[in-house]
Amino acid sequence: MESGTLALTNLTGEFDLQSTVESGQSYLWRREDGRMYEQTPTYGGDAWYYTVLPRDGDPAVVRVRQTDGHLEWESQFDAEDTLIHLLRLDDDLPAIFEEIPDDPLVTAAYDAYKGMRLVRDPPFQTLISFICSAQMRVARIHDMQLGLARTYGEKIEFDGKTYHAFPTPKALAQASEAELRDLNLGYRAPYVKRSAELVADGVAAPEDAVGLDHEAARDELKTFVGVGDKVADCILLFSLGYLEAVPLDTWIQSAIADHYPDCEKGNYRDTSRAIRAQFGGKYAGYAQTYVFHYLRTGGDA
């Protein structure tokens, strides 16, 4: 086992691990104590978290916790650069928020969850987890992904424990709709199966969207079954690096109704453009994620 520490004082801006991985932007991290999404507010904790990553054909476990100004990590490989990538520790957080216009709601959210960063999750896993997200609470979405991993994912032995990788496209493509429904996917089961088939057969991949402008990339991701505008924006924001994407979920729609009524344009595309502009464009997805997490956990500006 390899291990190490990252000094948070070396980052540009603050960092908070718990809010980063328990803010509804990722369903691919787990708490070692099994208490994911149990606490509110989700901020400032020192629990161990882990994820299982595809790596050179063999899945690998990465464990991390935040304590005393450091990130401690353990893995089968030197995971420092991987953690910097996954948790966007290379983002200049103060500079990002300098680009976001002054706004009472965004400021309240930032003050409440200072140091929360966006994630860069693996694309296929992000595709499947957000297909499962429709009309679901974050804890239920997380449990669905855990069920998929335990049922169809490869087992990995690490440090005396058994972990489960996220299923490969082939494994999910070979699952029956009935089996997926038994894992509480409901009407999402055929969407997951068909989208996995597209990837397994080489017909499409989430990465195909990379390099297109934002709205074209969103349309590209709608090739996948069960992916509409909101899910596509989630994949773009939390996996593919489109930091301007603003998924119009229930909480952001509420924020628009209560705080930015002029941004409501009657359809997703135009409303999305308006709220992106309200949040400053380039880094609007950062503002969205802070506002989403703040409102979801009971904040009120």
mmCIF file with all atom_site columns, C-alpha atoms in Angstrom, residues 190-278:
data_model
loop_
_atom_site.group_PDB
_atom_site.id
_atom_site.type_symbol
_atom_site.label_atom_id
_atom_site.label_alt_id
_atom_site.label_comp_id
_atom_site.label_asym_id
_atom_site.label_entity_id
_atom_site.label_seq_id
_atom_site.pdbx_PDB_ins_code
_atom_site.Cartn_x
_atom_site.Cartn_y
_atom_site.Cartn_z
_atom_site.occupancy
_atom_site.B_iso_or_equiv
_atom_site.pdbx_formal_charge
_atom_site.auth_seq_id
_atom_site.auth_comp_id
_atom_site.auth_asym_id
_atom_site.auth_atom_id
_atom_site.pdbx_PDB_model_num
ATOM 1  C CA . PRO A 1 190 ? -33.730 0.451  -19.773 1.00 0.00 ? 190 PRO A CA 1
ATOM 2  C CA . TYR A 1 191 ? -31.996 3.838  -20.037 1.00 0.00 ? 191 TYR A CA 1
ATOM 3  C CA . VAL A 1 192 ? -28.969 2.530  -18.141 1.00 0.00 ? 192 VAL A CA 1
ATOM 4  C CA . LYS A 1 193 ? -28.849 -0.688 -20.153 1.00 0.00 ? 193 LYS A CA 1
ATOM 5  C CA . ARG A 1 194 ? -29.216 0.972  -23.544 1.00 0.00 ? 194 ARG A CA 1
ATOM 6  C CA . SER A 1 195 ? -26.685 3.717  -22.798 1.00 0.00 ? 195 SER A CA 1
ATOM 7  C CA . ALA A 1 196 ? -24.204 1.111  -21.550 1.00 0.00 ? 196 ALA A CA 1
ATOM 8  C CA . GLU A 1 197 ? -24.748 -0.826 -24.786 1.00 0.00 ? 197 GLU A CA 1
ATOM 9  C CA . LEU A 1 198 ? -23.897 2.254  -26.850 1.00 0.00 ? 198 LEU A CA 1
ATOM 10 C CA . VAL A 1 199 ? -20.589 2.619  -25.012 1.00 0.00 ? 199 VAL A CA 1
ATOM 11 C CA . ALA A 1 200 ? -19.805 -1.115 -24.944 1.00 0.00 ? 200 ALA A CA 1
ATOM 12 C CA . ASP A 1 201 ? -20.457 -1.402 -28.695 1.00 0.00 ? 201 ASP A CA 1
ATOM 13 C CA . GLY A 1 202 ? -18.289 1.609  -29.499 1.00 0.00 ? 202 GLY A CA 1
ATOM 14 C CA . VAL A 1 203 ? -21.204 3.563  -30.947 1.00 0.00 ? 203 VAL A CA 1
ATOM 15 C CA . ALA A 1 204 ? -20.829 6.524  -28.588 1.00 0.00 ? 204 ALA A CA 1
ATOM 16 C CA . ALA A 1 205 ? -18.861 7.684  -25.550 1.00 0.00 ? 205 ALA A CA 1
ATOM 17 C CA . PRO A 1 206 ? -19.376 10.647 -23.208 1.00 0.00 ? 206 PRO A CA 1
ATOM 18 C CA . GLU A 1 207 ? -15.903 11.875 -24.137 1.00 0.00 ? 207 GLU A CA 1
ATOM 19 C CA . ASP A 1 208 ? -17.153 12.476 -27.699 1.00 0.00 ? 208 ASP A CA 1
ATOM 20 C CA . ALA A 1 209 ? -18.594 15.757 -26.422 1.00 0.00 ? 209 ALA A CA 1
ATOM 21 C CA . VAL A 1 210 ? -15.199 17.150 -25.420 1.00 0.00 ? 210 VAL A CA 1
ATOM 22 C CA . GLY A 1 211 ? -14.022 19.988 -27.645 1.00 0.00 ? 211 GLY A CA 1
ATOM 23 C CA . LEU A 1 212 ? -17.477 21.042 -28.789 1.00 0.00 ? 212 LEU A CA 1
ATOM 24 C CA . ASP A 1 213 ? -18.906 24.328 -27.588 1.00 0.00 ? 213 ASP A CA 1
ATOM 25 C CA . HIS A 1 214 ? -21.104 23.996 -24.526 1.00 0.00 ? 214 HIS A CA 1
ATOM 26 C CA . GLU A 1 215 ? -24.519 23.751 -26.138 1.00 0.00 ? 215 GLU A CA 1
ATOM 27 C CA . ALA A 1 216 ? -23.286 21.466 -28.924 1.00 0.00 ? 216 ALA A CA 1
ATOM 28 C CA . ALA A 1 217 ? -21.647 19.260 -26.303 1.00 0.00 ? 217 ALA A CA 1
ATOM 29 C CA . ARG A 1 218 ? -24.932 19.109 -24.403 1.00 0.00 ? 218 ARG A CA 1
ATOM 30 C CA . ASP A 1 219 ? -26.733 18.025 -27.559 1.00 0.00 ? 219 ASP A CA 1
ATOM 31 C CA . GLU A 1 220 ? -24.050 15.401 -28.246 1.00 0.00 ? 220 GLU A CA 1
ATOM 32 C CA . LEU A 1 221 ? -24.627 13.799 -24.844 1.00 0.00 ? 221 LEU A CA 1
ATOM 33 C CA . LYS A 1 222 ? -28.354 13.570 -25.558 1.00 0.00 ? 222 LYS A CA 1
ATOM 34 C CA . THR A 1 223 ? -27.402 10.709 -27.897 1.00 0.00 ? 223 THR A CA 1
ATOM 35 C CA . PHE A 1 224 ? -27.572 8.541  -24.784 1.00 0.00 ? 224 PHE A CA 1
ATOM 36 C CA . VAL A 1 225 ? -30.906 7.107  -23.723 1.00 0.00 ? 225 VAL A CA 1
ATOM 37 C CA . GLY A 1 226 ? -32.294 8.862  -20.653 1.00 0.00 ? 226 GLY A CA 1
ATOM 38 C CA . VAL A 1 227 ? -30.077 11.926 -21.066 1.00 0.00 ? 227 VAL A CA 1
ATOM 39 C CA . GLY A 1 228 ? -31.917 15.201 -21.439 1.00 0.00 ? 228 GLY A CA 1
ATOM 40 C CA . ASP A 1 229 ? -30.649 18.753 -21.071 1.00 0.00 ? 229 ASP A CA 1
ATOM 41 C CA . LYS A 1 230 ? -30.204 18.702 -17.286 1.00 0.00 ? 230 LYS A CA 1
ATOM 42 C CA . VAL A 1 231 ? -28.430 15.356 -17.106 1.00 0.00 ? 231 VAL A CA 1
ATOM 43 C CA . ALA A 1 232 ? -26.194 16.373 -19.999 1.00 0.00 ? 232 ALA A CA 1
ATOM 44 C CA . ASP A 1 233 ? -25.225 19.562 -18.174 1.00 0.00 ? 233 ASP A CA 1
ATOM 45 C CA . CYS A 1 234 ? -24.396 17.526 -15.061 1.00 0.00 ? 234 CYS A CA 1
ATOM 46 C CA . ILE A 1 235 ? -22.058 15.281 -17.052 1.00 0.00 ? 235 ILE A CA 1
ATOM 47 C CA . LEU A 1 236 ? -20.433 18.298 -18.695 1.00 0.00 ? 236 LEU A CA 1
ATOM 48 C CA . LEU A 1 237 ? -19.914 20.079 -15.369 1.00 0.00 ? 237 LEU A CA 1
ATOM 49 C CA . PHE A 1 238 ? -18.897 17.225 -13.076 1.00 0.00 ? 238 PHE A CA 1
ATOM 50 C CA . SER A 1 239 ? -16.837 15.147 -15.471 1.00 0.00 ? 239 SER A CA 1
ATOM 51 C CA . LEU A 1 240 ? -15.894 16.844 -18.730 1.00 0.00 ? 240 LEU A CA 1
ATOM 52 C CA . GLY A 1 241 ? -14.698 20.218 -17.472 1.00 0.00 ? 241 GLY A CA 1
ATOM 53 C CA . TYR A 1 242 ? -17.405 22.528 -18.814 1.00 0.00 ? 242 TYR A CA 1
ATOM 54 C CA . LEU A 1 243 ? -17.381 24.896 -15.845 1.00 0.00 ? 243 LEU A CA 1
ATOM 55 C CA . GLU A 1 244 ? -19.947 27.177 -17.479 1.00 0.00 ? 244 GLU A CA 1
ATOM 56 C CA . ALA A 1 245 ? -22.667 24.497 -17.418 1.00 0.00 ? 245 ALA A CA 1
ATOM 57 C CA . VAL A 1 246 ? -25.616 25.152 -15.089 1.00 0.00 ? 246 VAL A CA 1
ATOM 58 C CA . PRO A 1 247 ? -27.896 22.118 -14.656 1.00 0.00 ? 247 PRO A CA 1
ATOM 59 C CA . LEU A 1 248 ? -31.448 23.348 -14.137 1.00 0.00 ? 248 LEU A CA 1
ATOM 60 C CA . ASP A 1 249 ? -32.466 20.981 -11.337 1.00 0.00 ? 249 ASP A CA 1
ATOM 61 C CA . THR A 1 250 ? -35.278 21.578 -8.854  1.00 0.00 ? 250 THR A CA 1
ATOM 62 C CA . TRP A 1 251 ? -33.130 23.660 -6.497  1.00 0.00 ? 251 TRP A CA 1
ATOM 63 C CA . ILE A 1 252 ? -31.813 25.937 -9.220  1.00 0.00 ? 252 ILE A CA 1
ATOM 64 C CA . GLN A 1 253 ? -35.317 26.340 -10.625 1.00 0.00 ? 253 GLN A CA 1
ATOM 65 C CA . SER A 1 254 ? -36.404 27.412 -7.119  1.00 0.00 ? 254 SER A CA 1
ATOM 66 C CA . ALA A 1 255 ? -33.496 29.856 -6.956  1.00 0.00 ? 255 ALA A CA 1
ATOM 67 C CA . ILE A 1 256 ? -34.551 31.305 -10.310 1.00 0.00 ? 256 ILE A CA 1
ATOM 68 C CA . ALA A 1 257 ? -38.157 31.694 -9.143  1.00 0.00 ? 257 ALA A CA 1
ATOM 69 C CA . ASP A 1 258 ? -37.191 33.315 -5.829  1.00 0.00 ? 258 ASP A CA 1
ATOM 70 C CA . HIS A 1 259 ? -34.089 35.325 -6.716  1.00 0.00 ? 259 HIS A CA 1
ATOM 71 C CA . TYR A 1 260 ? -33.671 35.628 -10.487 1.00 0.00 ? 260 TYR A CA 1
ATOM 72 C CA . PRO A 1 261 ? -37.187 35.682 -12.011 1.00 0.00 ? 261 PRO A CA 1
ATOM 73 C CA . ASP A 1 262 ? -35.975 37.536 -15.096 1.00 0.00 ? 262 ASP A CA 1
ATOM 74 C CA . CYS A 1 263 ? -33.895 34.453 -15.978 1.00 0.00 ? 263 CYS A CA 1
ATOM 75 C CA . GLU A 1 264 ? -36.994 32.313 -16.476 1.00 0.00 ? 264 GLU A CA 1
ATOM 76 C CA . LYS A 1 265 ? -37.510 32.170 -20.232 1.00 0.00 ? 265 LYS A CA 1
ATOM 77 C CA . GLY A 1 266 ? -39.994 29.324 -20.527 1.00 0.00 ? 266 GLY A CA 1
ATOM 78 C CA . ASN A 1 267 ? -37.635 26.718 -21.961 1.00 0.00 ? 267 ASN A CA 1
ATOM 79 C CA . TYR A 1 268 ? -34.425 25.016 -20.868 1.00 0.00 ? 268 TYR A CA 1
ATOM 80 C CA . ARG A 1 269 ? -32.044 26.429 -23.474 1.00 0.00 ? 269 ARG A CA 1
ATOM 81 C CA . ASP A 1 270 ? -32.933 30.085 -23.013 1.00 0.00 ? 270 ASP A CA 1
ATOM 82 C CA . THR A 1 271 ? -33.302 29.867 -19.233 1.00 0.00 ? 271 THR A CA 1
ATOM 83 C CA . SER A 1 272 ? -29.929 28.126 -19.071 1.00 0.00 ? 272 SER A CA 1
ATOM 84 C CA . ARG A 1 273 ? -28.321 30.915 -21.085 1.00 0.00 ? 273 ARG A CA 1
ATOM 85 C CA . ALA A 1 274 ? -29.877 33.552 -18.820 1.00 0.00 ? 274 ALA A CA 1
ATOM 86 C CA . ILE A 1 275 ? -28.802 31.974 -15.505 1.00 0.00 ? 275 ILE A CA 1
ATOM 87 C CA . ARG A 1 276 ? -25.317 31.328 -16.906 1.00 0.00 ? 276 ARG A CA 1
ATOM 88 C CA . ALA A 1 277 ? -25.052 35.026 -17.677 1.00 0.00 ? 277 ALA A CA 1
ATOM 89 C CA . GLN A 1 278 ? -26.400 35.888 -14.202 1.00 0.00 ? 278 GLN A CA 1
#
